[in-house]
Amino acid sequence: MNIVEPIRSKKDLKKIESILKKQSLRDLLIFTIGTNCGLRISDILNLNVESVRNKSYINIIEKKTGKHKRFPVNSKLKPMLNEFTKNRYKDEPLFVSIFNNRMERTQCYRIIKNACKDAGVEYKVGTHTLRKTFGYHHYQKFKDIAVLQKIFNHYSPQITLRYIGIDQDMIDESYNNFIL
């Protein structure tokens, strides 16, 4: 099993966003939705234009769990989504390939992996890095594992902490600060 890491450094996040912005609004938007909403890549790629255009909230049925999920569109995403959906048909996929088909997970993986490499990120990354990054920074900001556990539909707080890499951070800090 390939375990990917969250992007812990806000400086690295800004570098990656800058790289993706130069590539395309599409690539930047995929990354931004993932890191700001905590959706799985399968749910991001399942979005249609009408799901997000001029919306204050996005409603989806999670592909993996079949559960309904509703979340607000934040102030960073709203203008990006408005720009990206302008002059597009409401029933078309939000993210399309150069062949005008719905984008696939493997294409997103390459985009994320290459942007992270160009930004100097040297640990394992993948599409799930976006969701883990959301969780990591959400926890750092609010320190509310119960809310994050509910967002992720995890069974226990321990699973959520391990998932976002916090338990390893705490273990590392404990070792680094323990000197006999």
JSON list of C-alpha atoms in Angstrom, two decimals, residues 20-173:
[
{"chain": "A", "resi": 20, "resn": "LEU", "atom": "CA", "xyz": [-0.29, 25.08, -11.06]},
{"chain": "A", "resi": 21, "resn": "LYS", "atom": "CA", "xyz": [-1.54, 28.61, -11.72]},
{"chain": "A", "resi": 22, "resn": "LYS", "atom": "CA", "xyz": [1.06, 28.93, -14.50]},
{"chain": "A", "resi": 23, "resn": "GLN", "atom": "CA", "xyz": [-0.10, 25.61, -16.00]},
{"chain": "A", "resi": 24, "resn": "SER", "atom": "CA", "xyz": [-3.85, 26.16, -16.03]},
{"chain": "A", "resi": 25, "resn": "LEU", "atom": "CA", "xyz": [-6.82, 27.29, -13.96]},
{"chain": "A", "resi": 26, "resn": "ARG", "atom": "CA", "xyz": [-8.15, 23.73, -14.24]},
{"chain": "A", "resi": 27, "resn": "ASP", "atom": "CA", "xyz": [-5.10, 22.20, -12.55]},
{"chain": "A", "resi": 28, "resn": "LEU", "atom": "CA", "xyz": [-5.05, 24.89, -9.86]},
{"chain": "A", "resi": 29, "resn": "LEU", "atom": "CA", "xyz": [-8.77, 24.44, -9.22]},
{"chain": "A", "resi": 30, "resn": "ILE", "atom": "CA", "xyz": [-8.49, 20.67, -8.78]},
{"chain": "A", "resi": 31, "resn": "PHE", "atom": "CA", "xyz": [-5.72, 21.23, -6.23]},
{"chain": "A", "resi": 32, "resn": "THR", "atom": "CA", "xyz": [-7.61, 24.03, -4.46]},
{"chain": "A", "resi": 33, "resn": "ILE", "atom": "CA", "xyz": [-10.86, 22.09, -4.19]},
{"chain": "A", "resi": 34, "resn": "GLY", "atom": "CA", "xyz": [-8.96, 19.12, -2.76]},
{"chain": "A", "resi": 35, "resn": "THR", "atom": "CA", "xyz": [-7.02, 21.16, -0.21]},
{"chain": "A", "resi": 36, "resn": "ASN", "atom": "CA", "xyz": [-9.97, 23.38, 0.77]},
{"chain": "A", "resi": 37, "resn": "CYS", "atom": "CA", "xyz": [-12.83, 20.87, 0.85]},
{"chain": "A", "resi": 38, "resn": "GLY", "atom": "CA", "xyz": [-11.19, 17.57, 1.71]},
{"chain": "A", "resi": 39, "resn": "LEU", "atom": "CA", "xyz": [-12.95, 15.65, -1.04]},
{"chain": "A", "resi": 40, "resn": "ARG", "atom": "CA", "xyz": [-11.58, 12.46, -2.51]},
{"chain": "A", "resi": 41, "resn": "ILE", "atom": "CA", "xyz": [-10.31, 12.86, -6.06]},
{"chain": "A", "resi": 42, "resn": "SER", "atom": "CA", "xyz": [-13.13, 10.60, -7.31]},
{"chain": "A", "resi": 43, "resn": "ASP", "atom": "CA", "xyz": [-15.69, 13.07, -5.91]},
{"chain": "A", "resi": 44, "resn": "ILE", "atom": "CA", "xyz": [-13.84, 16.10, -7.33]},
{"chain": "A", "resi": 45, "resn": "LEU", "atom": "CA", "xyz": [-13.74, 14.54, -10.79]},
{"chain": "A", "resi": 46, "resn": "ASN", "atom": "CA", "xyz": [-17.43, 13.60, -10.54]},
{"chain": "A", "resi": 47, "resn": "LEU", "atom": "CA", "xyz": [-18.50, 17.26, -10.27]},
{"chain": "A", "resi": 48, "resn": "ASN", "atom": "CA", "xyz": [-20.40, 18.88, -13.13]},
{"chain": "A", "resi": 49, "resn": "VAL", "atom": "CA", "xyz": [-20.54, 22.59, -13.96]},
{"chain": "A", "resi": 50, "resn": "GLU", "atom": "CA", "xyz": [-24.08, 22.91, -12.56]},
{"chain": "A", "resi": 51, "resn": "SER", "atom": "CA", "xyz": [-22.92, 21.40, -9.23]},
{"chain": "A", "resi": 52, "resn": "VAL", "atom": "CA", "xyz": [-20.71, 24.41, -8.52]},
{"chain": "A", "resi": 53, "resn": "ARG", "atom": "CA", "xyz": [-21.76, 27.37, -10.67]},
{"chain": "A", "resi": 54, "resn": "ASN", "atom": "CA", "xyz": [-23.05, 30.28, -8.53]},
{"chain": "A", "resi": 55, "resn": "LYS", "atom": "CA", "xyz": [-23.45, 27.98, -5.52]},
{"chain": "A", "resi": 56, "resn": "SER", "atom": "CA", "xyz": [-22.91, 28.84, -1.88]},
{"chain": "A", "resi": 57, "resn": "TYR", "atom": "CA", "xyz": [-22.96, 25.14, -1.00]},
{"chain": "A", "resi": 58, "resn": "ILE", "atom": "CA", "xyz": [-21.96, 22.05, -2.89]},
{"chain": "A", "resi": 59, "resn": "ASN", "atom": "CA", "xyz": [-24.02, 18.88, -2.47]},
{"chain": "A", "resi": 60, "resn": "ILE", "atom": "CA", "xyz": [-22.63, 15.52, -3.51]},
{"chain": "A", "resi": 61, "resn": "ILE", "atom": "CA", "xyz": [-23.15, 11.82, -2.93]},
{"chain": "A", "resi": 62, "resn": "GLU", "atom": "CA", "xyz": [-19.73, 10.44, -2.04]},
{"chain": "A", "resi": 63, "resn": "LYS", "atom": "CA", "xyz": [-18.67, 7.82, -4.56]},
{"chain": "A", "resi": 64, "resn": "LYS", "atom": "CA", "xyz": [-16.90, 5.63, -2.00]},
{"chain": "A", "resi": 65, "resn": "THR", "atom": "CA", "xyz": [-19.45, 5.71, 0.83]},
{"chain": "A", "resi": 66, "resn": "GLY", "atom": "CA", "xyz": [-22.70, 6.58, -0.95]},
{"chain": "A", "resi": 67, "resn": "LYS", "atom": "CA", "xyz": [-23.33, 9.19, 1.76]},
{"chain": "A", "resi": 68, "resn": "HIS", "atom": "CA", "xyz": [-24.65, 12.68, 1.16]},
{"chain": "A", "resi": 69, "resn": "LYS", "atom": "CA", "xyz": [-22.19, 15.48, 1.82]},
{"chain": "A", "resi": 70, "resn": "ARG", "atom": "CA", "xyz": [-22.96, 19.20, 1.89]},
{"chain": "A", "resi": 71, "resn": "PHE", "atom": "CA", "xyz": [-20.32, 21.89, 2.42]},
{"chain": "A", "resi": 72, "resn": "PRO", "atom": "CA", "xyz": [-19.97, 25.63, 1.84]},
{"chain": "A", "resi": 73, "resn": "VAL", "atom": "CA", "xyz": [-17.92, 27.11, -0.98]},
{"chain": "A", "resi": 74, "resn": "ASN", "atom": "CA", "xyz": [-15.30, 29.28, 0.69]},
{"chain": "A", "resi": 75, "resn": "SER", "atom": "CA", "xyz": [-14.17, 32.73, -0.40]},
{"chain": "A", "resi": 76, "resn": "LYS", "atom": "CA", "xyz": [-11.04, 31.38, -2.10]},
{"chain": "A", "resi": 77, "resn": "LEU", "atom": "CA", "xyz": [-12.97, 28.90, -4.27]},
{"chain": "A", "resi": 78, "resn": "LYS", "atom": "CA", "xyz": [-16.02, 30.99, -5.18]},
{"chain": "A", "resi": 79, "resn": "PRO", "atom": "CA", "xyz": [-14.29, 33.39, -7.65]},
{"chain": "A", "resi": 80, "resn": "MET", "atom": "CA", "xyz": [-12.20, 30.56, -9.11]},
{"chain": "A", "resi": 81, "resn": "LEU", "atom": "CA", "xyz": [-15.32, 28.46, -9.74]},
{"chain": "A", "resi": 82, "resn": "ASN", "atom": "CA", "xyz": [-17.20, 31.43, -11.23]},
{"chain": "A", "resi": 83, "resn": "GLU", "atom": "CA", "xyz": [-14.34, 32.13, -13.64]},
{"chain": "A", "resi": 84, "resn": "PHE", "atom": "CA", "xyz": [-13.86, 28.47, -14.54]},
{"chain": "A", "resi": 85, "resn": "THR", "atom": "CA", "xyz": [-17.55, 27.78, -15.25]},
{"chain": "A", "resi": 86, "resn": "LYS", "atom": "CA", "xyz": [-18.20, 30.96, -17.24]},
{"chain": "A", "resi": 87, "resn": "ASN", "atom": "CA", "xyz": [-19.52, 30.21, -20.75]},
{"chain": "A", "resi": 88, "resn": "ARG", "atom": "CA", "xyz": [-19.75, 26.47, -20.12]},
{"chain": "A", "resi": 89, "resn": "TYR", "atom": "CA", "xyz": [-22.73, 24.15, -20.41]},
{"chain": "A", "resi": 90, "resn": "LYS", "atom": "CA", "xyz": [-24.33, 23.24, -17.10]},
{"chain": "A", "resi": 91, "resn": "ASP", "atom": "CA", "xyz": [-24.42, 19.50, -17.75]},
{"chain": "A", "resi": 92, "resn": "GLU", "atom": "CA", "xyz": [-20.78, 19.09, -18.77]},
{"chain": "A", "resi": 93, "resn": "PRO", "atom": "CA", "xyz": [-18.12, 17.65, -16.45]},
{"chain": "A", "resi": 94, "resn": "LEU", "atom": "CA", "xyz": [-16.33, 20.34, -14.44]},
{"chain": "A", "resi": 95, "resn": "PHE", "atom": "CA", "xyz": [-12.92, 18.89, -15.27]},
{"chain": "A", "resi": 96, "resn": "VAL", "atom": "CA", "xyz": [-12.23, 17.62, -18.77]},
{"chain": "A", "resi": 97, "resn": "SER", "atom": "CA", "xyz": [-9.15, 16.27, -20.49]},
{"chain": "A", "resi": 98, "resn": "ILE", "atom": "CA", "xyz": [-7.68, 17.65, -23.70]},
{"chain": "A", "resi": 99, "resn": "PHE", "atom": "CA", "xyz": [-9.94, 15.14, -25.49]},
{"chain": "A", "resi": 100, "resn": "ASN", "atom": "CA", "xyz": [-12.98, 16.76, -23.85]},
{"chain": "A", "resi": 101, "resn": "ASN", "atom": "CA", "xyz": [-13.71, 13.67, -21.73]},
{"chain": "A", "resi": 102, "resn": "ARG", "atom": "CA", "xyz": [-14.15, 13.70, -17.97]},
{"chain": "A", "resi": 103, "resn": "MET", "atom": "CA", "xyz": [-10.67, 13.78, -16.44]},
{"chain": "A", "resi": 104, "resn": "GLU", "atom": "CA", "xyz": [-9.34, 10.60, -14.91]},
{"chain": "A", "resi": 105, "resn": "ARG", "atom": "CA", "xyz": [-7.59, 10.00, -11.62]},
{"chain": "A", "resi": 106, "resn": "THR", "atom": "CA", "xyz": [-4.28, 9.06, -13.28]},
{"chain": "A", "resi": 107, "resn": "GLN", "atom": "CA", "xyz": [-4.09, 12.41, -15.07]},
{"chain": "A", "resi": 108, "resn": "CYS", "atom": "CA", "xyz": [-4.67, 14.23, -11.76]},
{"chain": "A", "resi": 109, "resn": "TYR", "atom": "CA", "xyz": [-2.00, 12.10, -10.10]},
{"chain": "A", "resi": 110, "resn": "ARG", "atom": "CA", "xyz": [0.57, 13.15, -12.71]},
{"chain": "A", "resi": 111, "resn": "ILE", "atom": "CA", "xyz": [-0.39, 16.82, -12.38]},
{"chain": "A", "resi": 112, "resn": "ILE", "atom": "CA", "xyz": [-0.07, 16.75, -8.57]},
{"chain": "A", "resi": 113, "resn": "LYS", "atom": "CA", "xyz": [3.10, 14.65, -8.53]},
{"chain": "A", "resi": 114, "resn": "ASN", "atom": "CA", "xyz": [4.86, 16.86, -11.10]},
{"chain": "A", "resi": 115, "resn": "ALA", "atom": "CA", "xyz": [3.83, 20.12, -9.40]},
{"chain": "A", "resi": 116, "resn": "CYS", "atom": "CA", "xyz": [5.05, 18.82, -6.04]},
{"chain": "A", "resi": 117, "resn": "LYS", "atom": "CA", "xyz": [8.33, 17.67, -7.59]},
{"chain": "A", "resi": 118, "resn": "ASP", "atom": "CA", "xyz": [8.80, 21.09, -9.23]},
{"chain": "A", "resi": 119, "resn": "ALA", "atom": "CA", "xyz": [8.14, 22.72, -5.84]},
{"chain": "A", "resi": 120, "resn": "GLY", "atom": "CA", "xyz": [10.83, 20.60, -4.21]},
{"chain": "A", "resi": 121, "resn": "VAL", "atom": "CA", "xyz": [8.49, 18.35, -2.21]},
{"chain": "A", "resi": 122, "resn": "GLU", "atom": "CA", "xyz": [10.44, 15.13, -1.69]},
{"chain": "A", "resi": 123, "resn": "TYR", "atom": "CA", "xyz": [8.05, 12.86, 0.21]},
{"chain": "A", "resi": 124, "resn": "LYS", "atom": "CA", "xyz": [5.35, 10.58, -1.23]},
{"chain": "A", "resi": 125, "resn": "VAL", "atom": "CA", "xyz": [2.44, 12.47, -2.74]},
{"chain": "A", "resi": 126, "resn": "GLY", "atom": "CA", "xyz": [-0.59, 11.49, -4.76]},
{"chain": "A", "resi": 127, "resn": "THR", "atom": "CA", "xyz": [-4.20, 12.44, -5.27]},
{"chain": "A", "resi": 128, "resn": "HIS", "atom": "CA", "xyz": [-5.01, 11.58, -1.66]},
{"chain": "A", "resi": 129, "resn": "THR", "atom": "CA", "xyz": [-2.40, 14.14, -0.56]},
{"chain": "A", "resi": 130, "resn": "LEU", "atom": "CA", "xyz": [-5.00, 16.85, -1.23]},
{"chain": "A", "resi": 131, "resn": "ARG", "atom": "CA", "xyz": [-7.54, 15.38, 1.20]},
{"chain": "A", "resi": 132, "resn": "LYS", "atom": "CA", "xyz": [-4.87, 14.72, 3.83]},
{"chain": "A", "resi": 133, "resn": "THR", "atom": "CA", "xyz": [-3.55, 18.27, 3.43]},
{"chain": "A", "resi": 134, "resn": "PHE", "atom": "CA", "xyz": [-7.02, 19.65, 4.09]},
{"chain": "A", "resi": 135, "resn": "GLY", "atom": "CA", "xyz": [-7.28, 17.51, 7.22]},
{"chain": "A", "resi": 136, "resn": "TYR", "atom": "CA", "xyz": [-3.82, 18.38, 8.48]},
{"chain": "A", "resi": 137, "resn": "HIS", "atom": "CA", "xyz": [-4.32, 22.14, 8.17]},
{"chain": "A", "resi": 138, "resn": "HIS", "atom": "CA", "xyz": [-7.91, 22.01, 9.43]},
{"chain": "A", "resi": 139, "resn": "TYR", "atom": "CA", "xyz": [-6.65, 20.28, 12.56]},
{"chain": "A", "resi": 140, "resn": "GLN", "atom": "CA", "xyz": [-3.75, 22.73, 12.97]},
{"chain": "A", "resi": 141, "resn": "LYS", "atom": "CA", "xyz": [-6.15, 25.67, 12.76]},
{"chain": "A", "resi": 142, "resn": "PHE", "atom": "CA", "xyz": [-9.08, 24.44, 14.87]},
{"chain": "A", "resi": 143, "resn": "LYS", "atom": "CA", "xyz": [-7.64, 21.56, 16.97]},
{"chain": "A", "resi": 144, "resn": "ASP", "atom": "CA", "xyz": [-11.08, 19.94, 16.77]},
{"chain": "A", "resi": 145, "resn": "ILE", "atom": "CA", "xyz": [-10.61, 16.30, 15.90]},
{"chain": "A", "resi": 146, "resn": "ALA", "atom": "CA", "xyz": [-14.31, 15.52, 16.42]},
{"chain": "A", "resi": 147, "resn": "VAL", "atom": "CA", "xyz": [-15.39, 17.86, 13.59]},
{"chain": "A", "resi": 148, "resn": "LEU", "atom": "CA", "xyz": [-12.66, 16.56, 11.30]},
{"chain": "A", "resi": 149, "resn": "GLN", "atom": "CA", "xyz": [-13.61, 12.96, 12.11]},
{"chain": "A", "resi": 150, "resn": "LYS", "atom": "CA", "xyz": [-17.19, 13.79, 11.09]},
{"chain": "A", "resi": 151, "resn": "ILE", "atom": "CA", "xyz": [-16.06, 15.53, 7.87]},
{"chain": "A", "resi": 152, "resn": "PHE", "atom": "CA", "xyz": [-14.04, 12.46, 6.90]},
{"chain": "A", "resi": 153, "resn": "ASN", "atom": "CA", "xyz": [-16.63, 9.93, 8.12]},
{"chain": "A", "resi": 154, "resn": "HIS", "atom": "CA", "xyz": [-13.97, 8.16, 10.18]},
{"chain": "A", "resi": 155, "resn": "TYR", "atom": "CA", "xyz": [-14.83, 5.64, 12.88]},
{"chain": "A", "resi": 156, "resn": "SER", "atom": "CA", "xyz": [-12.60, 7.11, 15.60]},
{"chain": "A", "resi": 157, "resn": "PRO", "atom": "CA", "xyz": [-10.47, 10.17, 16.39]},
{"chain": "A", "resi": 158, "resn": "GLN", "atom": "CA", "xyz": [-7.36, 7.96, 16.40]},
{"chain": "A", "resi": 159, "resn": "ILE", "atom": "CA", "xyz": [-7.99, 6.94, 12.80]},
{"chain": "A", "resi": 160, "resn": "THR", "atom": "CA", "xyz": [-8.34, 10.60, 11.79]},
{"chain": "A", "resi": 161, "resn": "LEU", "atom": "CA", "xyz": [-5.13, 11.61, 13.60]},
{"chain": "A", "resi": 162, "resn": "ARG", "atom": "CA", "xyz": [-3.20, 8.78, 11.96]},
{"chain": "A", "resi": 163, "resn": "TYR", "atom": "CA", "xyz": [-4.77, 9.56, 8.56]},
{"chain": "A", "resi": 164, "resn": "ILE", "atom": "CA", "xyz": [-3.65, 13.21, 8.57]},
{"chain": "A", "resi": 165, "resn": "GLY", "atom": "CA", "xyz": [-0.18, 12.40, 9.94]},
{"chain": "A", "resi": 166, "resn": "ILE", "atom": "CA", "xyz": [-0.63, 14.11, 13.31]},
{"chain": "A", "resi": 167, "resn": "ASP", "atom": "CA", "xyz": [0.10, 11.02, 15.37]},
{"chain": "A", "resi": 168, "resn": "GLN", "atom": "CA", "xyz": [3.48, 10.62, 13.66]},
{"chain": "A", "resi": 169, "resn": "ASP", "atom": "CA", "xyz": [4.23, 14.33, 14.18]},
{"chain": "A", "resi": 170, "resn": "MET", "atom": "CA", "xyz": [3.46, 13.93, 17.90]},
{"chain": "A", "resi": 171, "resn": "ILE", "atom": "CA", "xyz": [5.67, 10.84, 18.15]},
{"chain": "A", "resi": 172, "resn": "ASP", "atom": "CA", "xyz": [8.53, 12.60, 16.35]},
{"chain": "A", "resi": 173, "resn": "GLU", "atom": "CA", "xyz": [8.19, 15.67, 18.60]}
]
